[in-house]
Amino acid sequence: MSRNSSGKKVIKKTKGFSSGTRTPKPAIFFLGFLLVLVGILGILYNPSNSMEETLKWDLSEAGILSFPERGEPVFTVREVEDLYSPENPDTLKLVSFESGGDKVQALLRIPANASPSSPGIILLPGAGVSKEGEQGLAMELSKLGYATFTLDQRNQGAINIERDLELFRAGLEPVEYLMVYDVLKAADVLSVQPEINPEKLAVLGESNGGRFAVIACALEPFIKGVIGISTSGYGTEELDSSQVTDFEACQFYRSIDPDNYLSDLPPSKLVMVHSFNDTVISHELALRTFALAEEPKAMYNTTEETHGYTASMHPYLEKELSLLLN
């Protein structure tokens, strides 16, 4: 079902007015100024003048999200100082790109020892972590020879499912749909960078970022694989839509659950890395998601009592990225 309005404006015609008296010149000039100002504001705020229209999306009966074919990526790039590791010889660029009618920013890190056409990784931080805060992991990946494209996720990766459900019911774009679309647009932007091999792209997400990473990878065949760190699905595949009283809510909850997209991942590979003692998402939930996934897939476990990336996960990333992108 399409949740978008047509975007067409209804223009009402109004009759001209005549008071039967002559309007003083200052009033005429003031009125003319107002008309010009209104016209300028109309041009500036007319949605049809944006470089990308409001996001369009559809859901299947089973609640699987889809988007229409995307246009050419629109973006700007400028090199910036690497404040996160001044001694690091990497090249760091700030990229601003169009997505769903908004501007999204990302940091593109190009390894100093990069080949003329490097593999690229879209990096999605966990909730509350900015693109700058994810540069520690980005630098580790750079040392392995991978360029990273780290997104500034909307709400810094935090989600409000009930608020998104309200937007869904109103026919408006849930923020989580926009966040998935941002990943798809990021893949488009990354693939056309001169330093990147467009045939060697993967997406890596931590926690909530891992959820968006799985959905985006399932929707975009040219992404070779997805690595989810400290993440899982929600288990909504067990909901029986024929038995629920609120079909709309059921459909929405399914649409944001990566578990429901796992069958669409192959031939892209799913890699999961999770701690037995994760403090936020239990290891059992991660195992459940992994069990639902089809081959090719791989899972690695660590023991730290924490949530998110740890140094002990490094060997697994090195191994799996080499299999995915080299």
mmCIF file of C-alpha atoms in Angstrom:
data_model
loop_
_atom_site.group_PDB
_atom_site.id
_atom_site.type_symbol
_atom_site.label_atom_id
_atom_site.label_comp_id
_atom_site.label_asym_id
_atom_site.label_seq_id
_atom_site.Cartn_x
_atom_site.Cartn_y
_atom_site.Cartn_z
ATOM 1 C CA MET A 1 0.000 0.000 0.000
ATOM 2 C CA SER A 2 1.327 3.378 -0.874
ATOM 3 C CA ARG A 3 1.393 5.809 2.005
ATOM 4 C CA ASN A 4 2.188 8.918 0.016
ATOM 5 C CA SER A 5 -0.093 11.723 -0.976
ATOM 6 C CA SER A 6 0.108 12.761 -4.599
ATOM 7 C CA GLY A 7 1.943 15.935 -3.714
ATOM 8 C CA LYS A 8 -0.352 17.956 -5.984
ATOM 9 C CA LYS A 9 -1.457 21.338 -4.839
ATOM 10 C CA VAL A 10 -5.044 22.537 -5.075
ATOM 11 C CA ILE A 11 -5.093 26.091 -6.351
ATOM 12 C CA LYS A 12 -8.251 28.039 -5.638
ATOM 13 C CA LYS A 13 -9.142 30.967 -7.822
ATOM 14 C CA THR A 14 -10.343 34.119 -6.066
ATOM 15 C CA LYS A 15 -12.079 37.117 -7.541
ATOM 16 C CA GLY A 16 -10.273 40.423 -7.746
ATOM 17 C CA PHE A 17 -11.408 43.241 -5.513
ATOM 18 C CA SER A 18 -12.294 46.852 -6.217
ATOM 19 C CA SER A 19 -13.134 49.258 -3.431
ATOM 20 C CA GLY A 20 -14.214 52.030 -5.769
ATOM 21 C CA THR A 21 -11.543 54.278 -4.302
ATOM 22 C CA ARG A 22 -7.940 54.884 -5.284
ATOM 23 C CA THR A 23 -5.367 53.131 -3.058
ATOM 24 C CA PRO A 24 -2.585 55.439 -1.813
ATOM 25 C CA LYS A 25 0.796 54.822 -3.458
ATOM 26 C CA PRO A 26 2.590 53.727 -0.229
ATOM 27 C CA ALA A 27 -0.063 51.066 0.271
ATOM 28 C CA ILE A 28 0.377 49.912 -3.325
ATOM 29 C CA PHE A 29 4.139 49.598 -2.851
ATOM 30 C CA PHE A 30 3.660 47.712 0.450
ATOM 31 C CA LEU A 31 1.134 45.369 -1.126
ATOM 32 C CA GLY A 32 3.472 44.734 -4.042
ATOM 33 C CA PHE A 33 6.334 43.963 -1.651
ATOM 34 C CA LEU A 34 4.167 41.449 0.222
ATOM 35 C CA LEU A 35 3.169 39.709 -3.007
ATOM 36 C CA VAL A 36 6.821 39.412 -4.078
ATOM 37 C CA LEU A 37 7.810 38.105 -0.633
ATOM 38 C CA VAL A 38 5.031 35.520 -0.653
ATOM 39 C CA GLY A 39 6.091 34.417 -4.131
ATOM 40 C CA ILE A 40 9.713 33.979 -3.048
ATOM 41 C CA LEU A 41 8.704 31.999 0.040
ATOM 42 C CA GLY A 42 6.452 29.838 -2.105
ATOM 43 C CA ILE A 43 9.367 28.956 -4.353
ATOM 44 C CA LEU A 44 11.696 28.263 -1.426
ATOM 45 C CA TYR A 45 9.256 26.057 0.453
ATOM 46 C CA ASN A 46 7.571 24.330 -2.460
ATOM 47 C CA PRO A 47 8.301 20.592 -1.918
ATOM 48 C CA SER A 48 8.229 19.968 -5.654
ATOM 49 C CA ASN A 49 11.376 22.087 -5.980
ATOM 50 C CA SER A 50 13.435 19.839 -3.705
ATOM 51 C CA MET A 51 16.016 17.687 -5.439
ATOM 52 C CA GLU A 52 14.309 14.574 -4.155
ATOM 53 C CA GLU A 53 10.608 14.091 -3.543
ATOM 54 C CA THR A 54 9.125 12.835 -0.323
ATOM 55 C CA LEU A 55 10.024 9.216 0.313
ATOM 56 C CA LYS A 56 7.762 6.649 -1.354
ATOM 57 C CA TRP A 57 7.408 3.157 0.070
ATOM 58 C CA ASP A 58 5.229 0.073 -0.105
ATOM 59 C CA LEU A 59 4.542 -2.907 2.122
ATOM 60 C CA SER A 60 3.631 -6.418 1.140
ATOM 61 C CA GLU A 61 0.821 -8.289 2.891
ATOM 62 C CA ALA A 62 3.498 -9.861 5.070
ATOM 63 C CA GLY A 63 4.833 -6.432 6.013
ATOM 64 C CA ILE A 64 7.987 -6.443 3.872
ATOM 65 C CA LEU A 65 9.175 -2.950 3.031
ATOM 66 C CA SER A 66 10.131 -1.905 -0.486
ATOM 67 C CA PHE A 67 11.074 1.300 -2.269
ATOM 68 C CA PRO A 68 10.831 2.316 -5.924
ATOM 69 C CA GLU A 69 13.917 2.606 -8.077
ATOM 70 C CA ARG A 70 16.226 5.296 -6.742
ATOM 71 C CA GLY A 71 17.505 8.162 -8.858
ATOM 72 C CA GLU A 72 21.117 9.220 -9.309
ATOM 73 C CA PRO A 73 22.737 10.148 -5.984
ATOM 74 C CA VAL A 74 23.011 13.866 -5.210
ATOM 75 C CA PHE A 75 25.881 14.773 -2.884
ATOM 76 C CA THR A 76 28.736 17.119 -2.048
ATOM 77 C CA VAL A 77 32.208 16.116 -0.827
ATOM 78 C CA ARG A 78 34.958 18.083 0.870
ATOM 79 C CA GLU A 79 38.155 16.937 2.536
ATOM 80 C CA VAL A 80 38.335 17.682 6.275
ATOM 81 C CA GLU A 81 40.995 17.515 8.965
ATOM 82 C CA ASP A 82 41.192 14.197 10.765
ATOM 83 C CA LEU A 83 40.715 15.423 14.327
ATOM 84 C CA TYR A 84 40.067 11.899 15.613
ATOM 85 C CA SER A 85 43.543 10.651 14.770
ATOM 86 C CA PRO A 86 45.810 13.527 13.645
ATOM 87 C CA GLU A 87 48.809 11.227 13.222
ATOM 88 C CA ASN A 88 46.800 8.898 10.981
ATOM 89 C CA PRO A 89 47.696 9.298 7.274
ATOM 90 C CA ASP A 90 44.156 8.409 6.123
ATOM 91 C CA THR A 91 42.160 10.826 3.999
ATOM 92 C CA LEU A 92 38.931 11.969 5.657
ATOM 93 C CA LYS A 93 36.060 13.541 3.743
ATOM 94 C CA LEU A 94 32.734 14.987 4.845
ATOM 95 C CA VAL A 95 29.943 13.894 2.505
ATOM 96 C CA SER A 96 26.463 15.419 2.482
ATOM 97 C CA PHE A 97 23.858 13.585 0.429
ATOM 98 C CA GLU A 98 20.154 13.760 -0.393
ATOM 99 C CA SER A 99 17.911 11.096 1.118
ATOM 100 C CA GLY A 100 14.146 11.133 1.421
ATOM 101 C CA GLY A 101 14.010 14.905 0.936
ATOM 102 C CA ASP A 102 16.601 15.536 3.679
ATOM 103 C CA LYS A 103 20.351 16.036 3.916
ATOM 104 C CA VAL A 104 22.343 13.261 5.565
ATOM 105 C CA GLN A 105 26.005 13.607 6.477
ATOM 106 C CA ALA A 106 28.672 10.930 6.561
ATOM 107 C CA LEU A 107 32.413 10.637 7.077
ATOM 108 C CA LEU A 108 34.289 8.864 4.298
ATOM 109 C CA ARG A 109 37.629 7.481 5.483
ATOM 110 C CA ILE A 110 40.042 6.398 2.749
ATOM 111 C CA PRO A 111 42.990 4.264 3.941
ATOM 112 C CA ALA A 112 46.430 5.719 3.330
ATOM 113 C CA ASN A 113 47.543 2.393 1.840
ATOM 114 C CA ALA A 114 44.395 2.080 -0.273
ATOM 115 C CA SER A 115 44.518 0.435 -3.638
ATOM 116 C CA PRO A 116 43.257 2.502 -6.596
ATOM 117 C CA SER A 117 39.861 0.859 -6.051
ATOM 118 C CA SER A 118 39.263 -0.006 -2.401
ATOM 119 C CA PRO A 119 36.486 -2.151 -0.917
ATOM 120 C CA GLY A 120 33.971 -0.001 0.948
ATOM 121 C CA ILE A 121 31.989 -0.514 4.148
ATOM 122 C CA ILE A 122 28.894 1.443 5.163
ATOM 123 C CA LEU A 123 29.256 1.796 8.922
ATOM 124 C CA LEU A 124 26.145 2.250 11.106
ATOM 125 C CA PRO A 125 26.789 3.160 14.749
ATOM 126 C CA GLY A 126 24.567 2.017 17.589
ATOM 127 C CA ALA A 127 21.987 4.254 19.255
ATOM 128 C CA GLY A 128 23.442 7.412 20.753
ATOM 129 C CA VAL A 129 26.704 7.203 18.798
ATOM 130 C CA SER A 130 27.590 9.816 16.188
ATOM 131 C CA LYS A 131 29.622 9.345 13.021
ATOM 132 C CA GLU A 132 32.507 10.960 14.872
ATOM 133 C CA GLY A 133 32.116 8.590 17.811
ATOM 134 C CA GLU A 134 32.412 5.597 15.463
ATOM 135 C CA GLN A 135 35.775 6.626 14.063
ATOM 136 C CA GLY A 136 37.676 4.283 16.388
ATOM 137 C CA LEU A 137 36.211 1.273 14.585
ATOM 138 C CA ALA A 138 36.521 3.083 11.242
ATOM 139 C CA MET A 139 40.267 3.472 11.812
ATOM 140 C CA GLU A 140 40.638 -0.223 12.684
ATOM 141 C CA LEU A 141 38.926 -1.137 9.436
ATOM 142 C CA SER A 142 41.111 1.355 7.585
ATOM 143 C CA LYS A 143 44.234 -0.439 8.817
ATOM 144 C CA LEU A 144 42.827 -3.587 7.217
ATOM 145 C CA GLY A 145 42.543 -1.728 3.899
ATOM 146 C CA TYR A 146 38.810 -0.914 3.899
ATOM 147 C CA ALA A 147 37.312 2.487 3.229
ATOM 148 C CA THR A 148 34.433 3.328 5.560
ATOM 149 C CA PHE A 149 31.369 5.497 5.064
ATOM 150 C CA THR A 150 30.023 6.271 8.528
ATOM 151 C CA LEU A 151 26.524 7.728 8.680
ATOM 152 C CA ASP A 152 25.122 10.291 11.035
ATOM 153 C CA GLN A 153 21.929 8.332 11.636
ATOM 154 C CA ARG A 154 18.695 10.153 12.346
ATOM 155 C CA ASN A 155 18.205 10.596 16.101
ATOM 156 C CA GLN A 156 21.739 9.192 16.356
ATOM 157 C CA GLY A 157 20.324 5.725 15.778
ATOM 158 C CA ALA A 158 17.727 5.906 18.545
ATOM 159 C CA ILE A 159 14.176 4.831 17.675
ATOM 160 C CA ASN A 160 10.676 5.435 18.987
ATOM 161 C CA ILE A 161 8.600 2.525 17.720
ATOM 162 C CA GLU A 162 5.278 3.794 19.033
ATOM 163 C CA ARG A 163 5.802 7.230 17.500
ATOM 164 C CA ASP A 164 6.720 5.574 14.202
ATOM 165 C CA LEU A 165 3.523 3.533 14.398
ATOM 166 C CA GLU A 166 1.552 6.778 14.769
ATOM 167 C CA LEU A 167 3.264 8.171 11.664
ATOM 168 C CA PHE A 168 2.543 4.931 9.817
ATOM 169 C CA ARG A 169 -1.154 5.097 10.690
ATOM 170 C CA ALA A 170 -1.252 8.705 9.473
ATOM 171 C CA GLY A 171 0.268 7.765 6.133
ATOM 172 C CA LEU A 172 3.531 9.566 6.947
ATOM 173 C CA GLU A 173 7.063 8.236 6.749
ATOM 174 C CA PRO A 174 8.195 6.438 9.921
ATOM 175 C CA VAL A 175 11.701 7.516 10.899
ATOM 176 C CA GLU A 176 12.869 3.918 10.766
ATOM 177 C CA TYR A 177 11.856 3.681 7.103
ATOM 178 C CA LEU A 178 13.868 6.825 6.428
ATOM 179 C CA MET A 179 16.843 5.326 8.245
ATOM 180 C CA VAL A 180 16.720 2.204 6.068
ATOM 181 C CA TYR A 181 16.458 4.394 2.968
ATOM 182 C CA ASP A 182 19.464 6.414 4.156
ATOM 183 C CA VAL A 183 21.550 3.233 4.052
ATOM 184 C CA LEU A 184 20.427 2.492 0.502
ATOM 185 C CA LYS A 185 21.250 6.021 -0.626
ATOM 186 C CA ALA A 186 24.587 5.776 1.194
ATOM 187 C CA ALA A 187 25.379 2.669 -0.857
ATOM 188 C CA ASP A 188 24.587 4.622 -4.037
ATOM 189 C CA VAL A 189 26.838 7.504 -2.978
ATOM 190 C CA LEU A 190 29.700 5.271 -1.863
ATOM 191 C CA SER A 191 29.602 3.236 -5.066
ATOM 192 C CA VAL A 192 30.357 6.286 -7.241
ATOM 193 C CA GLN A 193 33.327 7.594 -5.240
ATOM 194 C CA PRO A 194 36.496 7.412 -7.383
ATOM 195 C CA GLU A 195 38.485 5.613 -4.653
ATOM 196 C CA ILE A 196 35.892 2.838 -4.195
ATOM 197 C CA ASN A 197 35.311 -0.442 -6.014
ATOM 198 C CA PRO A 198 31.499 -0.469 -6.497
ATOM 199 C CA GLU A 199 31.503 -4.261 -6.765
ATOM 200 C CA LYS A 200 32.983 -4.668 -3.279
ATOM 201 C CA LEU A 201 30.588 -3.093 -0.798
ATOM 202 C CA ALA A 202 29.369 -4.369 2.570
ATOM 203 C CA VAL A 203 27.405 -2.882 5.453
ATOM 204 C CA LEU A 204 28.342 -3.195 9.125
ATOM 205 C CA GLY A 205 26.076 -2.119 11.958
ATOM 206 C CA GLU A 206 26.234 -2.152 15.741
ATOM 207 C CA SER A 207 23.098 -2.749 17.857
ATOM 208 C CA ASN A 208 20.229 -0.771 16.239
ATOM 209 C CA GLY A 209 22.565 -0.017 13.362
ATOM 210 C CA GLY A 210 22.814 -3.759 12.772
ATOM 211 C CA ARG A 211 19.042 -3.998 12.376
ATOM 212 C CA PHE A 212 18.961 -1.327 9.683
ATOM 213 C CA ALA A 213 22.009 -2.932 8.078
ATOM 214 C CA VAL A 214 20.257 -6.305 7.675
ATOM 215 C CA ILE A 215 17.098 -4.780 6.182
ATOM 216 C CA ALA A 216 19.049 -2.571 3.764
ATOM 217 C CA CYS A 217 21.263 -5.442 2.629
ATOM 218 C CA ALA A 218 18.192 -7.589 1.964
ATOM 219 C CA LEU A 219 16.711 -4.791 -0.169
ATOM 220 C CA GLU A 220 19.866 -4.041 -2.169
ATOM 221 C CA PRO A 221 21.368 -6.967 -4.129
ATOM 222 C CA PHE A 222 24.679 -5.261 -4.977
ATOM 223 C CA ILE A 223 25.718 -5.176 -1.287
ATOM 224 C CA LYS A 224 27.869 -8.283 -0.817
ATOM 225 C CA GLY A 225 27.103 -8.923 2.834
ATOM 226 C CA VAL A 226 26.149 -7.583 6.244
ATOM 227 C CA ILE A 227 27.927 -7.804 9.593
ATOM 228 C CA GLY A 228 25.788 -7.289 12.680
ATOM 229 C CA ILE A 229 27.573 -6.626 15.975
ATOM 230 C CA SER A 230 25.536 -6.983 19.192
ATOM 231 C CA THR A 231 22.235 -7.039 17.333
ATOM 232 C CA SER A 232 19.156 -9.194 16.792
ATOM 233 C CA GLY A 233 15.642 -9.142 15.405
ATOM 234 C CA TYR A 234 12.421 -8.673 17.376
ATOM 235 C CA GLY A 235 10.773 -12.044 16.764
ATOM 236 C CA THR A 236 7.643 -10.705 15.056
ATOM 237 C CA GLU A 237 7.649 -13.498 12.488
ATOM 238 C CA GLU A 238 5.671 -15.469 15.066
ATOM 239 C CA LEU A 239 2.782 -12.994 14.901
ATOM 240 C CA ASP A 240 -0.198 -14.512 13.105
ATOM 241 C CA SER A 241 -1.800 -11.634 11.209
ATOM 242 C CA SER A 242 -5.050 -13.601 10.908
ATOM 243 C CA GLN A 243 -5.345 -13.726 14.695
ATOM 244 C CA VAL A 244 -4.430 -10.150 15.609
ATOM 245 C CA THR A 245 -7.046 -7.463 16.176
ATOM 246 C CA ASP A 246 -4.852 -4.637 14.856
ATOM 247 C CA PHE A 247 -3.636 -5.737 11.426
ATOM 248 C CA GLU A 248 -2.068 -2.341 10.673
ATOM 249 C CA ALA A 249 0.097 -2.434 13.794
ATOM 250 C CA CYS A 250 1.081 -6.035 13.100
ATOM 251 C CA GLN A 251 2.120 -5.143 9.564
ATOM 252 C CA PHE A 252 4.179 -2.187 10.746
ATOM 253 C CA TYR A 253 5.983 -4.155 13.468
ATOM 254 C CA ARG A 254 6.870 -6.826 10.922
ATOM 255 C CA SER A 255 8.223 -4.199 8.537
ATOM 256 C CA ILE A 256 10.884 -2.971 10.989
ATOM 257 C CA ASP A 257 11.998 -6.412 12.173
ATOM 258 C CA PRO A 258 15.150 -7.674 10.410
ATOM 259 C CA ASP A 259 14.100 -11.260 11.162
ATOM 260 C CA ASN A 260 11.453 -10.950 8.445
ATOM 261 C CA TYR A 261 14.030 -10.006 5.792
ATOM 262 C CA LEU A 262 16.488 -12.832 6.374
ATOM 263 C CA SER A 263 15.096 -15.002 3.598
ATOM 264 C CA ASP A 264 15.810 -12.187 1.112
ATOM 265 C CA LEU A 265 19.479 -11.840 2.085
ATOM 266 C CA PRO A 266 21.085 -14.655 0.038
ATOM 267 C CA PRO A 267 23.350 -14.701 -1.828
ATOM 268 C CA SER A 268 24.582 -11.866 0.401
ATOM 269 C CA LYS A 269 26.116 -13.266 3.562
ATOM 270 C CA LEU A 270 25.004 -12.612 7.143
ATOM 271 C CA VAL A 271 27.734 -12.426 9.774
ATOM 272 C CA MET A 272 26.856 -11.956 13.447
ATOM 273 C CA VAL A 273 29.249 -11.224 16.307
ATOM 274 C CA HIS A 274 27.820 -11.242 19.823
ATOM 275 C CA SER A 275 28.965 -11.547 23.421
ATOM 276 C CA PHE A 276 27.608 -14.317 25.611
ATOM 277 C CA ASN A 277 27.323 -11.643 28.303
ATOM 278 C CA ASP A 278 25.881 -8.769 26.267
ATOM 279 C CA THR A 279 24.331 -6.243 28.650
ATOM 280 C CA VAL A 280 21.641 -4.910 26.269
ATOM 281 C CA ILE A 281 20.626 -7.566 23.725
ATOM 282 C CA SER A 282 20.734 -11.102 25.054
ATOM 283 C CA HIS A 283 22.806 -13.754 23.362
ATOM 284 C CA GLU A 284 19.640 -15.898 23.099
ATOM 285 C CA LEU A 285 17.944 -13.276 20.924
ATOM 286 C CA ALA A 286 20.973 -13.127 18.641
ATOM 287 C CA LEU A 287 21.032 -16.932 18.363
ATOM 288 C CA ARG A 288 17.342 -16.904 17.464
ATOM 289 C CA THR A 289 17.931 -14.466 14.615
ATOM 290 C CA PHE A 290 20.927 -16.447 13.388
ATOM 291 C CA ALA A 291 18.897 -19.674 13.397
ATOM 292 C CA LEU A 292 16.259 -18.044 11.170
ATOM 293 C CA ALA A 293 18.847 -16.947 8.602
ATOM 294 C CA GLU A 294 19.682 -19.024 5.558
ATOM 295 C CA GLU A 295 23.143 -19.831 4.244
ATOM 296 C CA PRO A 296 25.592 -18.270 3.671
ATOM 297 C CA LYS A 297 25.978 -17.168 7.286
ATOM 298 C CA ALA A 298 28.471 -17.222 10.159
ATOM 299 C CA MET A 299 28.365 -16.407 13.862
ATOM 300 C CA TYR A 300 31.129 -15.650 16.363
ATOM 301 C CA ASN A 301 30.891 -15.239 20.121
ATOM 302 C CA THR A 302 32.901 -13.339 22.708
ATOM 303 C CA THR A 303 32.698 -13.247 26.500
ATOM 304 C CA GLU A 304 32.975 -9.592 27.597
ATOM 305 C CA GLU A 305 30.221 -8.209 29.787
ATOM 306 C CA THR A 306 29.438 -5.275 27.524
ATOM 307 C CA HIS A 307 27.443 -4.211 24.463
ATOM 308 C CA GLY A 308 28.932 -3.325 21.093
ATOM 309 C CA TYR A 309 32.291 -3.752 19.457
ATOM 310 C CA THR A 310 35.274 -4.976 21.477
ATOM 311 C CA ALA A 311 38.885 -5.674 20.523
ATOM 312 C CA SER A 312 38.281 -9.428 20.804
ATOM 313 C CA MET A 313 35.954 -9.173 17.786
ATOM 314 C CA HIS A 314 38.715 -7.838 15.538
ATOM 315 C CA PRO A 315 39.971 -11.232 14.241
ATOM 316 C CA TYR A 316 36.439 -12.219 13.219
ATOM 317 C CA LEU A 317 35.914 -8.975 11.314
ATOM 318 C CA GLU A 318 39.249 -9.382 9.565
ATOM 319 C CA LYS A 319 38.419 -12.939 8.528
ATOM 320 C CA GLU A 320 34.880 -12.318 7.326
ATOM 321 C CA LEU A 321 35.579 -9.040 5.538
ATOM 322 C CA SER A 322 38.363 -10.764 3.652
ATOM 323 C CA LEU A 323 35.903 -13.461 2.560
ATOM 324 C CA LEU A 324 33.242 -10.931 1.618
ATOM 325 C CA LEU A 325 35.256 -8.268 -0.173
ATOM 326 C CA ASN A 326 38.570 -9.718 -1.366
#
